[in-house]
């Protein structure tokens, strides 16, 4: 199984540009999450979803949007990229609301 | 969520057991102990979890003290690929109302050849 797949692995954006970070999972998990990790820091939850068509804000949602049209996919949209959004973004999924989450390899984003 | 305390860093010789401690003296009765690790530049990886009994899986063993105020993650035969930051997280089993895993600073384990 591929698990949780994130694309792209790396991206450089100019200030004000927009992009979508892709996340797909093949484990039929209902719950999916987007985190960001700044250098030397822990992970912060951006958005999460408890199932197709249902999303909710996490700790740091400003500047981001998500959608969940299928169980498998949970894309994260950045509108008007800012240098403060330079970070590593991790997508994760879990079969229930429990605390065993499976993470993707991450997308490293630089906004210059 | 209960607060956890871990050493900042540890070294372990390759092939030896790595014992990573975690203190969680304010743990509640319904809170589990979870261990994750993050190898450099990769996403966090779930290792093991437990409530009060010792647990073992293909990756590691988890020893929880009888009073549940501390625990130890044991990697029985550490390899160079086990070099990572190890996180001890204490949470109730259900994430209702809060889905965020809180990763503290963890323990940087360096496996030495």
PDB file of C-alpha atoms in Angstrom:
ATOM      1  CA  UNK A   1       0.000   0.000   0.000  1.00  0.00           C
ATOM      2  CA  UNK A   2       1.156   3.515  -0.759  1.00  0.00           C
ATOM      3  CA  UNK A   3      -0.384   4.928   2.430  1.00  0.00           C
ATOM      4  CA  UNK A   4      -0.531   8.729   2.407  1.00  0.00           C
ATOM      5  CA  UNK A   5       0.912  10.369  -0.703  1.00  0.00           C
ATOM      6  CA  UNK A   6       1.716  14.075  -0.939  1.00  0.00           C
ATOM      7  CA  UNK A   7       2.634  16.065  -4.009  1.00  0.00           C
ATOM      8  CA  UNK A   8       4.701  18.025  -4.778  1.00  0.00           C
ATOM      9  CA  UNK A   9       7.676  17.263  -2.530  1.00  0.00           C
ATOM     10  CA  UNK A  10       9.185  20.725  -2.969  1.00  0.00           C
ATOM     11  CA  UNK A  11       7.865  24.033  -4.240  1.00  0.00           C
ATOM     12  CA  UNK A  12       9.000  27.627  -4.361  1.00  0.00           C
ATOM     13  CA  UNK A  13       6.315  30.277  -4.640  1.00  0.00           C
ATOM     14  CA  UNK A  14       6.474  34.006  -5.120  1.00  0.00           C
ATOM     15  CA  UNK A  15       4.572  36.233  -2.722  1.00  0.00           C
ATOM     16  CA  UNK A  16       0.957  36.493  -3.807  1.00  0.00           C
ATOM     17  CA  UNK A  17       0.904  33.315  -5.876  1.00  0.00           C
ATOM     18  CA  UNK A  18      -1.472  30.487  -5.088  1.00  0.00           C
ATOM     19  CA  UNK A  19      -1.111  26.727  -5.184  1.00  0.00           C
ATOM     20  CA  UNK A  20      -2.714  23.477  -4.119  1.00  0.00           C
ATOM     21  CA  UNK A  21      -0.925  20.848  -2.090  1.00  0.00           C
ATOM     22  CA  UNK A  22      -2.252  17.435  -2.950  1.00  0.00           C
ATOM     23  CA  UNK A  23      -2.851  14.615  -0.456  1.00  0.00           C
ATOM     24  CA  UNK A  24      -4.333  11.217  -1.182  1.00  0.00           C
ATOM     25  CA  UNK A  25      -4.629   8.079   0.928  1.00  0.00           C
ATOM     26  CA  UNK A  26      -5.468   4.526  -0.088  1.00  0.00           C
ATOM     27  CA  UNK A  27      -6.353   3.142   3.352  1.00  0.00           C
ATOM     28  CA  UNK A  28     -10.046   4.127   3.237  1.00  0.00           C
ATOM     29  CA  UNK A  29      -9.567   6.291   6.332  1.00  0.00           C
ATOM     30  CA  UNK A  30     -12.377   8.648   7.240  1.00  0.00           C
ATOM     31  CA  UNK A  31     -10.221  11.174   9.083  1.00  0.00           C
ATOM     32  CA  UNK A  32      -7.637  13.337   7.357  1.00  0.00           C
ATOM     33  CA  UNK A  33      -5.478  16.198   8.619  1.00  0.00           C
ATOM     34  CA  UNK A  34      -3.155  18.939   7.431  1.00  0.00           C
ATOM     35  CA  UNK A  35      -0.301  20.080   9.665  1.00  0.00           C
ATOM     36  CA  UNK A  36       2.521  22.529   9.199  1.00  0.00           C
ATOM     37  CA  UNK A  37       5.922  22.279  10.840  1.00  0.00           C
ATOM     38  CA  UNK A  38       8.196  25.287  11.087  1.00  0.00           C
ATOM     39  CA  UNK A  39      11.943  24.721  11.618  1.00  0.00           C
ATOM     40  CA  UNK A  40      12.723  23.297  15.060  1.00  0.00           C
ATOM     41  CA  UNK A  41       9.083  23.385  16.076  1.00  0.00           C
ATOM     42  CA  UNK A  42       6.282  20.905  16.596  1.00  0.00           C
ATOM     43  CA  UNK A  43       3.386  20.278  14.247  1.00  0.00           C
ATOM     44  CA  UNK A  44       0.404  22.618  14.170  1.00  0.00           C
ATOM     45  CA  UNK A  45      -2.978  21.525  12.839  1.00  0.00           C
ATOM     46  CA  UNK A  46      -4.292  23.621   9.950  1.00  0.00           C
ATOM     47  CA  UNK A  47      -7.496  21.813   8.958  1.00  0.00           C
ATOM     48  CA  UNK A  48      -9.006  18.405   9.428  1.00  0.00           C
ATOM     49  CA  UNK A  49     -11.834  16.362   7.960  1.00  0.00           C
ATOM     50  CA  UNK A  50     -13.935  13.636   9.544  1.00  0.00           C
ATOM     51  CA  UNK A  51     -15.318  12.402   6.241  1.00  0.00           C
ATOM     52  CA  UNK A  52     -16.169  13.340   2.667  1.00  0.00           C
ATOM     53  CA  UNK A  53     -17.907  16.698   2.562  1.00  0.00           C
ATOM     54  CA  UNK A  54     -16.987  17.632   6.145  1.00  0.00           C
ATOM     55  CA  UNK A  55     -14.051  19.865   7.080  1.00  0.00           C
ATOM     56  CA  UNK A  56     -13.185  21.983  10.089  1.00  0.00           C
ATOM     57  CA  UNK A  57     -10.532  24.444  11.194  1.00  0.00           C
ATOM     58  CA  UNK A  58      -7.576  23.515  13.319  1.00  0.00           C
ATOM     59  CA  UNK A  59      -5.216  25.741  15.246  1.00  0.00           C
ATOM     60  CA  UNK A  60      -3.780  27.795  12.347  1.00  0.00           C
ATOM     61  CA  UNK A  61      -6.290  27.924   9.434  1.00  0.00           C
ATOM     62  CA  UNK A  62      -5.773  31.514   8.259  1.00  0.00           C
ATOM     63  CA  UNK A  63      -4.532  31.753   4.688  1.00  0.00           C
ATOM     64  CA  UNK A  64      -5.577  28.204   3.790  1.00  0.00           C
ATOM     65  CA  UNK A  65      -8.613  26.409   2.430  1.00  0.00           C
ATOM     66  CA  UNK A  66      -9.468  22.740   2.095  1.00  0.00           C
ATOM     67  CA  UNK A  67     -12.056  20.540   0.454  1.00  0.00           C
ATOM     68  CA  UNK A  68     -12.958  16.862   0.834  1.00  0.00           C
ATOM     69  CA  UNK A  69     -15.021  15.672  -2.097  1.00  0.00           C
ATOM     70  CA  UNK A  70     -13.866  12.038  -1.798  1.00  0.00           C
ATOM     71  CA  UNK A  71     -12.651   9.786   0.991  1.00  0.00           C
ATOM     72  CA  UNK A  72      -9.242   9.505  -0.650  1.00  0.00           C
ATOM     73  CA  UNK A  73      -8.328  13.129  -1.370  1.00  0.00           C
ATOM     74  CA  UNK A  74      -7.820  16.129   0.892  1.00  0.00           C
ATOM     75  CA  UNK A  75      -6.163  19.018  -0.986  1.00  0.00           C
ATOM     76  CA  UNK A  76      -4.881  22.126   0.806  1.00  0.00           C
ATOM     77  CA  UNK A  77      -5.171  25.412  -1.047  1.00  0.00           C
ATOM     78  CA  UNK A  78      -2.924  28.406  -0.378  1.00  0.00           C
ATOM     79  CA  UNK A  79      -4.310  31.702  -1.624  1.00  0.00           C
ATOM     80  CA  UNK A  80      -2.052  34.769  -1.835  1.00  0.00           C
ATOM     81  CA  UNK A  81       1.072  33.065  -0.505  1.00  0.00           C
ATOM     82  CA  UNK A  82       3.043  34.944   2.146  1.00  0.00           C
ATOM     83  CA  UNK A  83       6.580  34.400   3.525  1.00  0.00           C
ATOM     84  CA  UNK A  84       4.994  33.319   6.829  1.00  0.00           C
ATOM     85  CA  UNK A  85       3.671  30.255   5.013  1.00  0.00           C
ATOM     86  CA  UNK A  86       7.178  28.969   4.370  1.00  0.00           C
ATOM     87  CA  UNK A  87       7.087  25.627   6.150  1.00  0.00           C
ATOM     88  CA  UNK A  88       6.910  21.872   5.756  1.00  0.00           C
ATOM     89  CA  UNK A  89       3.361  20.647   5.285  1.00  0.00           C
ATOM     90  CA  UNK A  90       2.290  17.179   6.370  1.00  0.00           C
ATOM     91  CA  UNK A  91      -0.917  15.399   5.525  1.00  0.00           C
ATOM     92  CA  UNK A  92      -2.111  12.558   7.741  1.00  0.00           C
ATOM     93  CA  UNK A  93      -5.014  10.154   7.966  1.00  0.00           C
ATOM     94  CA  UNK A  94      -6.543   7.923  10.623  1.00  0.00           C
ATOM     95  CA  UNK A  95      -9.294   5.303  10.572  1.00  0.00           C
ATOM     96  CA  UNK A  96     -11.111   6.818  13.544  1.00  0.00           C
ATOM     97  CA  UNK A  97     -10.889   9.926  15.675  1.00  0.00           C
ATOM     98  CA  UNK A  98      -8.233   8.150  17.717  1.00  0.00           C
ATOM     99  CA  UNK A  99      -4.635   9.129  17.941  1.00  0.00           C
ATOM    100  CA  UNK A 100      -2.929   6.728  15.544  1.00  0.00           C
ATOM    101  CA  UNK A 101      -2.317   8.920  12.538  1.00  0.00           C
ATOM    102  CA  UNK A 102      -0.417   7.966   9.406  1.00  0.00           C
ATOM    103  CA  UNK A 103       1.642  10.730   7.833  1.00  0.00           C
ATOM    104  CA  UNK A 104       2.799  11.509   4.343  1.00  0.00           C
ATOM    105  CA  UNK A 105       6.378  12.433   3.494  1.00  0.00           C
ATOM    106  CA  UNK A 106       5.652  16.155   3.467  1.00  0.00           C
ATOM    107  CA  UNK A 107       5.773  19.097   1.075  1.00  0.00           C
ATOM    108  CA  UNK A 108       8.530  21.650   1.596  1.00  0.00           C
ATOM    109  CA  UNK A 109       7.276  25.070   0.610  1.00  0.00           C
ATOM    110  CA  UNK A 110       9.254  28.285   0.371  1.00  0.00           C
ATOM    111  CA  UNK A 111       7.547  31.600  -0.283  1.00  0.00           C
ATOM    112  CA  UNK A 112       9.988  34.252  -1.474  1.00  0.00           C
TER     113      UNK A 112
ATOM    114  CA  UNK B   1      -3.742  16.624  27.616  1.00  0.00           C
ATOM    115  CA  UNK B   2      -1.192  15.691  30.252  1.00  0.00           C
ATOM    116  CA  UNK B   3       2.219  17.331  29.998  1.00  0.00           C
ATOM    117  CA  UNK B   4       5.189  15.103  29.163  1.00  0.00           C
ATOM    118  CA  UNK B   5       8.877  15.517  29.921  1.00  0.00           C
ATOM    119  CA  UNK B   6      11.600  13.844  27.860  1.00  0.00           C
ATOM    120  CA  UNK B   7      15.374  14.208  27.768  1.00  0.00           C
ATOM    121  CA  UNK B   8      16.577  16.451  24.977  1.00  0.00           C
ATOM    122  CA  UNK B   9      18.989  13.946  23.505  1.00  0.00           C
ATOM    123  CA  UNK B  10      20.419  10.454  23.944  1.00  0.00           C
ATOM    124  CA  UNK B  11      23.071   8.329  22.296  1.00  0.00           C
ATOM    125  CA  UNK B  12      22.933   4.577  21.794  1.00  0.00           C
ATOM    126  CA  UNK B  13      25.464   2.163  20.328  1.00  0.00           C
ATOM    127  CA  UNK B  14      24.332   0.297  17.251  1.00  0.00           C
ATOM    128  CA  UNK B  15      22.987  -3.138  18.126  1.00  0.00           C
ATOM    129  CA  UNK B  16      22.291  -2.226  21.745  1.00  0.00           C
ATOM    130  CA  UNK B  17      18.895  -1.542  23.277  1.00  0.00           C
ATOM    131  CA  UNK B  18      17.756   2.069  23.294  1.00  0.00           C
ATOM    132  CA  UNK B  19      15.678   3.019  26.325  1.00  0.00           C
ATOM    133  CA  UNK B  20      13.842   6.316  25.972  1.00  0.00           C
ATOM    134  CA  UNK B  21      12.132   7.646  29.126  1.00  0.00           C
ATOM    135  CA  UNK B  22       9.086   9.864  29.409  1.00  0.00           C
ATOM    136  CA  UNK B  23       7.583  11.428  32.517  1.00  0.00           C
ATOM    137  CA  UNK B  24       3.841  12.132  32.584  1.00  0.00           C
ATOM    138  CA  UNK B  25       3.037  12.607  36.257  1.00  0.00           C
ATOM    139  CA  UNK B  26      -0.314  14.358  35.594  1.00  0.00           C
ATOM    140  CA  UNK B  27      -1.730  11.612  33.383  1.00  0.00           C
ATOM    141  CA  UNK B  28      -5.453  10.962  33.826  1.00  0.00           C
ATOM    142  CA  UNK B  29      -7.093   7.569  34.100  1.00  0.00           C
ATOM    143  CA  UNK B  30      -8.470   7.634  30.545  1.00  0.00           C
ATOM    144  CA  UNK B  31      -5.285   8.868  28.874  1.00  0.00           C
ATOM    145  CA  UNK B  32      -3.049   6.642  26.799  1.00  0.00           C
ATOM    146  CA  UNK B  33       0.669   6.987  26.173  1.00  0.00           C
ATOM    147  CA  UNK B  34       1.564   7.210  22.475  1.00  0.00           C
ATOM    148  CA  UNK B  35       5.010   7.173  20.905  1.00  0.00           C
ATOM    149  CA  UNK B  36       5.853   8.599  17.511  1.00  0.00           C
ATOM    150  CA  UNK B  37       9.170   9.268  15.853  1.00  0.00           C
ATOM    151  CA  UNK B  38      10.283  11.623  13.111  1.00  0.00           C
ATOM    152  CA  UNK B  39      13.282  10.695  11.044  1.00  0.00           C
ATOM    153  CA  UNK B  40      14.994  13.735   9.565  1.00  0.00           C
ATOM    154  CA  UNK B  41      12.939  15.366   6.792  1.00  0.00           C
ATOM    155  CA  UNK B  42      10.203  12.728   6.969  1.00  0.00           C
ATOM    156  CA  UNK B  43       6.680  12.684   8.368  1.00  0.00           C
ATOM    157  CA  UNK B  44       6.079  11.444  11.908  1.00  0.00           C
ATOM    158  CA  UNK B  45       5.654   7.696  12.266  1.00  0.00           C
ATOM    159  CA  UNK B  46       3.456   5.976  14.846  1.00  0.00           C
ATOM    160  CA  UNK B  47       5.370   3.435  16.928  1.00  0.00           C
ATOM    161  CA  UNK B  48       3.266   2.091  19.781  1.00  0.00           C
ATOM    162  CA  UNK B  49       0.755   3.045  22.467  1.00  0.00           C
ATOM    163  CA  UNK B  50      -0.549   1.731  25.765  1.00  0.00           C
ATOM    164  CA  UNK B  51      -2.841   2.445  28.697  1.00  0.00           C
ATOM    165  CA  UNK B  52      -1.385   0.588  31.678  1.00  0.00           C
ATOM    166  CA  UNK B  53      -0.120  -2.775  30.530  1.00  0.00           C
ATOM    167  CA  UNK B  54       3.227  -3.224  28.848  1.00  0.00           C
ATOM    168  CA  UNK B  55       2.953  -3.468  25.088  1.00  0.00           C
ATOM    169  CA  UNK B  56       5.155  -4.915  22.372  1.00  0.00           C
ATOM    170  CA  UNK B  57       4.979  -4.821  18.608  1.00  0.00           C
ATOM    171  CA  UNK B  58       7.389  -5.397  15.743  1.00  0.00           C
ATOM    172  CA  UNK B  59       9.003  -2.019  16.239  1.00  0.00           C
ATOM    173  CA  UNK B  60       9.349  -1.569  19.993  1.00  0.00           C
ATOM    174  CA  UNK B  61       8.231  -2.299  23.532  1.00  0.00           C
ATOM    175  CA  UNK B  62       6.481   0.109  25.860  1.00  0.00           C
ATOM    176  CA  UNK B  63       6.900  -0.216  29.608  1.00  0.00           C
ATOM    177  CA  UNK B  64       4.488   1.823  31.752  1.00  0.00           C
ATOM    178  CA  UNK B  65       5.078   2.078  35.497  1.00  0.00           C
ATOM    179  CA  UNK B  66       2.386   0.817  37.827  1.00  0.00           C
ATOM    180  CA  UNK B  67       1.432   4.346  38.917  1.00  0.00           C
ATOM    181  CA  UNK B  68       1.409   5.361  35.203  1.00  0.00           C
ATOM    182  CA  UNK B  69       3.465   8.469  35.920  1.00  0.00           C
ATOM    183  CA  UNK B  70       6.274   7.456  33.601  1.00  0.00           C
ATOM    184  CA  UNK B  71       7.019   5.137  30.713  1.00  0.00           C
ATOM    185  CA  UNK B  72       9.956   3.837  28.689  1.00  0.00           C
ATOM    186  CA  UNK B  73      10.105   3.097  24.994  1.00  0.00           C
ATOM    187  CA  UNK B  74      12.531   0.306  24.220  1.00  0.00           C
ATOM    188  CA  UNK B  75      14.082  -0.302  20.813  1.00  0.00           C
ATOM    189  CA  UNK B  76      15.628  -3.742  21.421  1.00  0.00           C
ATOM    190  CA  UNK B  77      18.409  -3.643  18.824  1.00  0.00           C
ATOM    191  CA  UNK B  78      18.969  -0.105  17.627  1.00  0.00           C
ATOM    192  CA  UNK B  79      20.189   0.444  14.079  1.00  0.00           C
ATOM    193  CA  UNK B  80      21.458   3.567  12.350  1.00  0.00           C
ATOM    194  CA  UNK B  81      18.010   3.935  10.762  1.00  0.00           C
ATOM    195  CA  UNK B  82      16.527   4.431  14.231  1.00  0.00           C
ATOM    196  CA  UNK B  83      18.268   7.804  14.523  1.00  0.00           C
ATOM    197  CA  UNK B  84      15.318  10.186  14.887  1.00  0.00           C
ATOM    198  CA  UNK B  85      13.404  12.456  17.229  1.00  0.00           C
ATOM    199  CA  UNK B  86      11.097  10.415  19.453  1.00  0.00           C
ATOM    200  CA  UNK B  87       7.918  11.955  20.807  1.00  0.00           C
ATOM    201  CA  UNK B  88       5.929  10.812  23.820  1.00  0.00           C
ATOM    202  CA  UNK B  89       2.299  12.006  23.674  1.00  0.00           C
ATOM    203  CA  UNK B  90      -0.360  11.513  26.318  1.00  0.00           C
ATOM    204  CA  UNK B  91      -3.983  11.747  25.200  1.00  0.00           C
ATOM    205  CA  UNK B  92      -7.392  10.268  25.757  1.00  0.00           C
ATOM    206  CA  UNK B  93      -8.170   7.502  23.280  1.00  0.00           C
ATOM    207  CA  UNK B  94     -10.888   9.497  21.580  1.00  0.00           C
ATOM    208  CA  UNK B  95      -9.984  12.698  19.837  1.00  0.00           C
ATOM    209  CA  UNK B  96     -13.450  14.146  20.224  1.00  0.00           C
ATOM    210  CA  UNK B  97     -13.296  17.936  20.250  1.00  0.00           C
ATOM    211  CA  UNK B  98      -9.574  18.046  19.557  1.00  0.00           C
ATOM    212  CA  UNK B  99      -7.938  16.212  16.714  1.00  0.00           C
ATOM    213  CA  UNK B 100      -4.501  17.713  16.953  1.00  0.00           C
ATOM    214  CA  UNK B 101      -1.597  15.587  18.056  1.00  0.00           C
ATOM    215  CA  UNK B 102       0.633  17.770  20.212  1.00  0.00           C
ATOM    216  CA  UNK B 103       4.277  17.061  19.515  1.00  0.00           C
ATOM    217  CA  UNK B 104       6.614  18.570  22.097  1.00  0.00           C
ATOM    218  CA  UNK B 105      10.374  18.800  21.585  1.00  0.00           C
ATOM    219  CA  UNK B 106      10.908  15.044  21.966  1.00  0.00           C
ATOM    220  CA  UNK B 107      14.202  13.179  22.432  1.00  0.00           C
ATOM    221  CA  UNK B 108      16.805  13.258  19.699  1.00  0.00           C
ATOM    222  CA  UNK B 109      18.183   9.705  19.584  1.00  0.00           C
ATOM    223  CA  UNK B 110      21.500   9.256  17.853  1.00  0.00           C
ATOM    224  CA  UNK B 111      22.552   5.684  17.118  1.00  0.00           C
ATOM    225  CA  UNK B 112      26.327   5.504  16.982  1.00  0.00           C
ATOM    226  CA  UNK B 113      28.141   2.926  14.774  1.00  0.00           C
TER     227      UNK B 113
END
